[in-house]
Structure formats: C-alpha cells, structure tokens
C-alpha cells in the first residue's frame, strides 16, 4: 500500500514529522526522509541561522518562537523518535561518523543519490565510512529536478569513478538487494531466489573474466538491456 515521505528536517515541522512517522508506524510502512544533505541544513539545525532561515522569512513561513535543536540532522531525527528499521534516510552527504553509528544502531535503512548530490552540493556521501559502520546503502537517483535521468547505471558509473577502492560487487548490491531491503521488499525481489518474483534482465556483454564481471556490468551503461519476465 501507499506510504509517506517527509522532505527534510529543515523544511518540515517537528509535529508533522512525528505525525508522518506515527501514520507509517501504525501501518507497518517505511517513512522516507532526506537528511544531512547539505552544510546549510546542518547549520540551520545547529544554530537556527543561515540561508534556510532567510528562505522561510522571505516566504512568510518563519516561526519566531522556534528554537534550533542544536544537533545534527540525524541526531535531531533520533530526538523525534523517527529512527528505526522502517525509516529510510536519504542522501546523508554531510553525515558524521557518529551519525552513521547512530543509524546503524537503530536499524535505519539508508539510500544515497550520487548524481543528485553532485548537482546540488558538489559532493558525495561518505560511502566508505557507511560501509565501515556496517550500513548497507541503497542506490537512488532522487528526482529529475536534480538529475539527468532516473537510471541507476549513471549512479553506478559515478560510484566507480569516485570510489575505486570499493568492490564493484558491493556497488551492484546497492543497486539491487540493498534497494529491496530499504523498501522492505526482500521477500519478493532484489535477488534471484526460490519464491521470489522471476523478474530479471538480460544484458549482452563482451567476453569477460568472472573477476571482471561486476565492473563490466557497471560500465556497460545498460546498453542492450532486455527485461525478462
């Protein structure tokens, strides 16, 4: 069934964030929320100042009685009781190591959107630190407002270019089983296993060695892909 997504902790009130989480929690559904995407977001929650305050004032949406929580975005979500295994935290471009440990401790799922982050903030999520923390990032695109297309091959290419130290098989997991896990769909999709949907694709490749297969898939751009069902 349908679920909810809250935009971000700097743009959505605490009351609305709690209400959205209560609605999804009561129905056993995931809540998606952007978090720690920019330095400006972190500044706003730490100090109550910066461009996001100016943005709200310009639009007549500033609440003079509001007090900045004085924490990072991830710590703020924890204080609102939003972090659990049914929350999907998206972006985390500016997440600190203690934030990642916090997310892992609460079983919170995460997703990163490399090309969107490059476009909006000129940086990438701390992927190696995420993996060290034991997190299993899913790979996403965000939306066409900040991306050229909604294809995961472009995201995989960016990861391969910027994180050559990370195993390509790990990147393919991010584009498949980790994404299914982020949406709590591993009982039906994400990998090929008995009892799951037999939905797969055929990707023609030049003859490659097994150890080079994952890299070849990533750099193929998905050219010639055919869905089989």
mmCIF file of C-alpha atoms in Angstrom:
data_model
loop_
_atom_site.group_PDB
_atom_site.id
_atom_site.type_symbol
_atom_site.label_atom_id
_atom_site.label_comp_id
_atom_site.label_asym_id
_atom_site.label_seq_id
_atom_site.Cartn_x
_atom_site.Cartn_y
_atom_site.Cartn_z
ATOM 1 C CA UNK A 1 0.000 0.000 0.000
ATOM 2 C CA UNK A 2 0.964 3.661 -0.082
ATOM 3 C CA UNK A 3 3.370 5.222 2.369
ATOM 4 C CA UNK A 4 4.667 8.686 3.209
ATOM 5 C CA UNK A 5 7.817 10.682 2.634
ATOM 6 C CA UNK A 6 8.772 13.735 4.676
ATOM 7 C CA UNK A 7 11.011 16.160 2.804
ATOM 8 C CA UNK A 8 13.701 17.005 5.356
ATOM 9 C CA UNK A 9 14.201 18.075 8.984
ATOM 10 C CA UNK A 10 14.960 21.673 7.965
ATOM 11 C CA UNK A 11 11.769 22.059 5.920
ATOM 12 C CA UNK A 12 9.188 20.045 7.870
ATOM 13 C CA UNK A 13 7.964 20.855 11.376
ATOM 14 C CA UNK A 14 8.656 18.507 14.263
ATOM 15 C CA UNK A 15 4.905 17.980 14.733
ATOM 16 C CA UNK A 16 4.432 16.993 11.095
ATOM 17 C CA UNK A 17 7.463 14.692 11.160
ATOM 18 C CA UNK A 18 6.095 12.925 14.249
ATOM 19 C CA UNK A 19 2.637 12.648 12.685
ATOM 20 C CA UNK A 20 4.031 11.182 9.462
ATOM 21 C CA UNK A 21 6.050 8.628 11.404
ATOM 22 C CA UNK A 22 3.071 7.722 13.576
ATOM 23 C CA UNK A 23 0.942 7.136 10.453
ATOM 24 C CA UNK A 24 3.525 4.877 8.791
ATOM 25 C CA UNK A 25 4.439 3.105 12.034
ATOM 26 C CA UNK A 26 0.798 2.225 12.708
ATOM 27 C CA UNK A 27 0.574 0.657 9.250
ATOM 28 C CA UNK A 28 3.969 -1.049 9.258
ATOM 29 C CA UNK A 29 5.193 1.003 6.301
ATOM 30 C CA UNK A 30 8.510 2.777 5.692
ATOM 31 C CA UNK A 31 8.956 6.528 6.052
ATOM 32 C CA UNK A 32 11.468 8.160 3.708
ATOM 33 C CA UNK A 33 13.169 11.419 4.636
ATOM 34 C CA UNK A 34 16.098 13.441 3.268
ATOM 35 C CA UNK A 35 18.713 14.126 5.943
ATOM 36 C CA UNK A 36 22.192 15.635 6.247
ATOM 37 C CA UNK A 37 22.178 16.640 2.582
ATOM 38 C CA UNK A 38 23.939 19.999 2.902
ATOM 39 C CA UNK A 39 26.078 22.103 5.214
ATOM 40 C CA UNK A 40 23.307 24.718 5.208
ATOM 41 C CA UNK A 41 20.828 22.185 6.611
ATOM 42 C CA UNK A 42 23.241 21.278 9.394
ATOM 43 C CA UNK A 43 23.911 24.966 10.143
ATOM 44 C CA UNK A 44 20.182 25.654 10.399
ATOM 45 C CA UNK A 45 19.541 22.859 12.892
ATOM 46 C CA UNK A 46 22.645 23.639 14.933
ATOM 47 C CA UNK A 47 22.198 27.423 15.141
ATOM 48 C CA UNK A 48 18.853 28.423 13.607
ATOM 49 C CA UNK A 49 20.635 30.712 11.154
ATOM 50 C CA UNK A 50 21.721 30.741 7.512
ATOM 51 C CA UNK A 51 20.027 30.566 4.137
ATOM 52 C CA UNK A 52 17.183 28.305 5.297
ATOM 53 C CA UNK A 53 16.083 30.866 7.871
ATOM 54 C CA UNK A 54 16.247 33.537 5.177
ATOM 55 C CA UNK A 55 14.283 31.281 2.820
ATOM 56 C CA UNK A 56 11.477 30.843 5.362
ATOM 57 C CA UNK A 57 11.385 34.542 6.243
ATOM 58 C CA UNK A 58 11.118 35.532 2.571
ATOM 59 C CA UNK A 59 8.101 33.263 2.165
ATOM 60 C CA UNK A 60 6.383 34.321 5.355
ATOM 61 C CA UNK A 61 6.844 30.882 6.913
ATOM 62 C CA UNK A 62 9.258 31.709 9.713
ATOM 63 C CA UNK A 63 8.034 30.885 13.239
ATOM 64 C CA UNK A 64 9.679 33.340 15.629
ATOM 65 C CA UNK A 65 9.193 31.044 18.640
ATOM 66 C CA UNK A 66 11.050 28.142 17.010
ATOM 67 C CA UNK A 67 14.274 27.122 18.700
ATOM 68 C CA UNK A 68 17.075 25.302 16.868
ATOM 69 C CA UNK A 69 17.601 21.832 18.376
ATOM 70 C CA UNK A 70 21.380 22.354 18.374
ATOM 71 C CA UNK A 71 22.084 18.910 16.925
ATOM 72 C CA UNK A 72 22.998 17.328 13.605
ATOM 73 C CA UNK A 73 20.080 16.352 11.338
ATOM 74 C CA UNK A 74 20.449 12.659 12.201
ATOM 75 C CA UNK A 75 20.582 13.360 15.942
ATOM 76 C CA UNK A 76 17.505 15.560 15.540
ATOM 77 C CA UNK A 77 15.571 12.723 13.892
ATOM 78 C CA UNK A 78 16.551 10.478 16.803
ATOM 79 C CA UNK A 79 15.243 13.039 19.300
ATOM 80 C CA UNK A 80 11.878 12.921 17.497
ATOM 81 C CA UNK A 81 11.830 9.086 17.738
ATOM 82 C CA UNK A 82 11.959 8.769 13.954
ATOM 83 C CA UNK A 83 14.863 6.360 13.682
ATOM 84 C CA UNK A 84 14.000 2.685 13.392
ATOM 85 C CA UNK A 85 14.164 -0.133 10.845
ATOM 86 C CA UNK A 86 11.165 1.309 8.954
ATOM 87 C CA UNK A 87 12.770 4.706 8.307
ATOM 88 C CA UNK A 88 14.742 5.319 5.120
ATOM 89 C CA UNK A 89 17.250 8.161 5.484
ATOM 90 C CA UNK A 90 18.213 9.558 2.076
ATOM 91 C CA UNK A 91 21.400 11.387 0.969
ATOM 92 C CA UNK A 92 23.429 11.711 4.223
ATOM 93 C CA UNK A 93 26.031 13.619 2.224
ATOM 94 C CA UNK A 94 27.162 15.512 5.322
ATOM 95 C CA UNK A 95 26.627 12.778 7.892
ATOM 96 C CA UNK A 96 29.349 12.457 10.501
ATOM 97 C CA UNK A 97 30.743 9.112 11.633
ATOM 98 C CA UNK A 98 28.776 9.268 14.892
ATOM 99 C CA UNK A 99 25.617 9.841 12.836
ATOM 100 C CA UNK A 100 26.306 6.699 10.823
ATOM 101 C CA UNK A 101 26.865 4.676 14.002
ATOM 102 C CA UNK A 102 23.560 6.044 15.323
ATOM 103 C CA UNK A 103 21.699 4.994 12.176
ATOM 104 C CA UNK A 104 23.228 1.509 12.327
ATOM 105 C CA UNK A 105 22.276 1.151 15.982
ATOM 106 C CA UNK A 106 18.637 1.887 15.213
ATOM 107 C CA UNK A 107 18.497 -0.387 12.173
ATOM 108 C CA UNK A 108 17.646 2.588 9.961
ATOM 109 C CA UNK A 109 17.936 1.967 6.226
ATOM 110 C CA UNK A 110 19.838 4.464 4.075
ATOM 111 C CA UNK A 111 19.964 5.479 0.427
ATOM 112 C CA UNK A 112 22.444 7.647 -1.454
ATOM 113 C CA UNK A 113 21.915 9.569 -4.712
ATOM 114 C CA UNK A 114 25.368 10.408 -6.141
ATOM 115 C CA UNK A 115 24.487 12.460 -9.231
ATOM 116 C CA UNK A 116 21.848 14.469 -7.390
ATOM 117 C CA UNK A 117 24.344 15.240 -4.634
ATOM 118 C CA UNK A 118 26.955 16.327 -7.154
ATOM 119 C CA UNK A 119 24.420 18.646 -8.794
ATOM 120 C CA UNK A 120 23.058 20.200 -5.583
ATOM 121 C CA UNK A 121 26.039 20.212 -3.216
ATOM 122 C CA UNK A 122 29.047 19.312 -5.361
ATOM 123 C CA UNK A 123 29.963 16.429 -3.105
ATOM 124 C CA UNK A 124 29.215 12.747 -2.451
ATOM 125 C CA UNK A 125 28.068 10.711 0.523
ATOM 126 C CA UNK A 126 30.846 9.215 2.709
ATOM 127 C CA UNK A 127 30.364 5.755 1.245
ATOM 128 C CA UNK A 128 33.493 4.094 2.703
ATOM 129 C CA UNK A 129 32.529 5.303 6.194
ATOM 130 C CA UNK A 130 28.993 3.997 5.680
ATOM 131 C CA UNK A 131 30.307 0.549 4.830
ATOM 132 C CA UNK A 132 32.730 0.623 7.773
ATOM 133 C CA UNK A 133 29.773 1.386 10.047
ATOM 134 C CA UNK A 134 28.058 -1.766 8.797
ATOM 135 C CA UNK A 135 25.348 0.054 6.874
ATOM 136 C CA UNK A 136 24.017 -1.308 3.575
ATOM 137 C CA UNK A 137 23.318 1.726 1.371
ATOM 138 C CA UNK A 138 20.718 1.510 -1.353
ATOM 139 C CA UNK A 139 21.355 3.404 -4.573
ATOM 140 C CA UNK A 140 18.859 6.016 -5.733
ATOM 141 C CA UNK A 141 18.525 8.892 -8.179
ATOM 142 C CA UNK A 142 16.421 11.433 -6.253
ATOM 143 C CA UNK A 143 14.277 13.130 -8.912
ATOM 144 C CA UNK A 144 14.515 14.785 -12.322
ATOM 145 C CA UNK A 145 14.657 18.133 -10.519
ATOM 146 C CA UNK A 146 18.300 17.344 -9.703
ATOM 147 C CA UNK A 147 19.242 14.572 -12.121
ATOM 148 C CA UNK A 148 19.511 13.970 -15.865
ATOM 149 C CA UNK A 149 17.580 10.687 -15.748
ATOM 150 C CA UNK A 150 16.298 8.078 -13.307
ATOM 151 C CA UNK A 151 18.612 5.265 -14.396
ATOM 152 C CA UNK A 152 20.859 3.565 -11.869
ATOM 153 C CA UNK A 153 23.670 2.982 -14.374
ATOM 154 C CA UNK A 154 24.608 6.644 -14.218
ATOM 155 C CA UNK A 155 24.801 6.395 -10.438
ATOM 156 C CA UNK A 156 26.949 3.262 -10.636
ATOM 157 C CA UNK A 157 29.351 4.992 -13.027
ATOM 158 C CA UNK A 158 29.810 7.884 -10.597
ATOM 159 C CA UNK A 159 30.479 5.483 -7.725
ATOM 160 C CA UNK A 160 33.018 3.516 -9.761
ATOM 161 C CA UNK A 161 34.835 6.710 -10.765
ATOM 162 C CA UNK A 162 34.983 8.161 -7.258
ATOM 163 C CA UNK A 163 35.375 5.062 -5.067
ATOM 164 C CA UNK A 164 37.731 2.697 -6.924
ATOM 165 C CA UNK A 165 38.665 1.108 -3.598
ATOM 166 C CA UNK A 166 35.141 -0.304 -3.154
ATOM 167 C CA UNK A 167 34.400 -3.736 -4.587
ATOM 168 C CA UNK A 168 32.168 -3.473 -7.705
ATOM 169 C CA UNK A 169 30.058 -6.337 -6.380
ATOM 170 C CA UNK A 170 29.246 -4.165 -3.366
ATOM 171 C CA UNK A 171 28.065 -1.441 -5.739
ATOM 172 C CA UNK A 172 25.811 -3.909 -7.576
ATOM 173 C CA UNK A 173 24.323 -4.925 -4.221
ATOM 174 C CA UNK A 174 23.496 -1.276 -3.645
ATOM 175 C CA UNK A 175 21.580 -1.204 -6.932
ATOM 176 C CA UNK A 176 19.690 -4.460 -6.264
ATOM 177 C CA UNK A 177 19.261 -6.271 -2.952
ATOM 178 C CA UNK A 178 20.043 -3.216 -0.795
ATOM 179 C CA UNK A 179 17.356 -1.248 -2.590
ATOM 180 C CA UNK A 180 14.825 -4.003 -1.994
ATOM 181 C CA UNK A 181 15.827 -4.127 1.673
ATOM 182 C CA UNK A 182 15.449 -0.352 2.009
ATOM 183 C CA UNK A 183 11.830 -0.702 0.879
ATOM 184 C CA UNK A 184 11.263 -3.947 2.829
ATOM 185 C CA UNK A 185 10.666 -5.926 -0.355
ATOM 186 C CA UNK A 186 13.312 -8.637 0.002
ATOM 187 C CA UNK A 187 10.606 -11.277 0.395
ATOM 188 C CA UNK A 188 9.690 -10.808 -3.269
ATOM 189 C CA UNK A 189 12.552 -9.105 -5.134
ATOM 190 C CA UNK A 190 16.127 -7.830 -5.002
ATOM 191 C CA UNK A 191 17.846 -11.056 -5.987
ATOM 192 C CA UNK A 192 17.022 -14.299 -7.780
ATOM 193 C CA UNK A 193 15.930 -16.944 -5.273
ATOM 194 C CA UNK A 194 13.175 -19.549 -4.911
ATOM 195 C CA UNK A 195 9.830 -17.983 -4.048
ATOM 196 C CA UNK A 196 10.675 -14.517 -5.348
ATOM 197 C CA UNK A 197 9.430 -12.817 -8.496
ATOM 198 C CA UNK A 198 11.150 -14.183 -11.595
ATOM 199 C CA UNK A 199 11.813 -10.720 -12.974
ATOM 200 C CA UNK A 200 15.286 -10.290 -14.384
ATOM 201 C CA UNK A 201 17.094 -8.703 -17.299
ATOM 202 C CA UNK A 202 19.459 -9.917 -19.967
ATOM 203 C CA UNK A 203 22.494 -7.706 -20.533
ATOM 204 C CA UNK A 204 24.750 -8.541 -23.503
ATOM 205 C CA UNK A 205 28.462 -8.193 -22.693
ATOM 206 C CA UNK A 206 31.671 -8.897 -24.491
ATOM 207 C CA UNK A 207 33.512 -11.952 -23.197
ATOM 208 C CA UNK A 208 34.844 -11.044 -19.742
ATOM 209 C CA UNK A 209 36.530 -12.941 -16.945
ATOM 210 C CA UNK A 210 34.442 -13.721 -13.866
ATOM 211 C CA UNK A 211 36.508 -11.402 -11.664
ATOM 212 C CA UNK A 212 35.819 -8.545 -14.084
ATOM 213 C CA UNK A 213 32.100 -9.250 -14.471
ATOM 214 C CA UNK A 214 30.733 -6.769 -11.908
ATOM 215 C CA UNK A 215 32.875 -3.966 -13.297
ATOM 216 C CA UNK A 216 31.792 -4.813 -16.837
ATOM 217 C CA UNK A 217 28.123 -4.620 -15.830
ATOM 218 C CA UNK A 218 28.647 -1.240 -14.171
ATOM 219 C CA UNK A 219 30.493 0.256 -17.148
ATOM 220 C CA UNK A 220 28.078 -1.190 -19.726
ATOM 221 C CA UNK A 221 25.660 1.675 -19.249
ATOM 222 C CA UNK A 222 22.894 -0.900 -19.520
ATOM 223 C CA UNK A 223 23.166 -0.839 -23.313
ATOM 224 C CA UNK A 224 21.161 -3.583 -24.983
ATOM 225 C CA UNK A 225 19.306 -4.473 -21.806
ATOM 226 C CA UNK A 226 16.173 -6.598 -22.210
ATOM 227 C CA UNK A 227 13.737 -7.369 -19.418
ATOM 228 C CA UNK A 228 12.675 -10.988 -18.993
ATOM 229 C CA UNK A 229 9.592 -11.888 -17.013
#
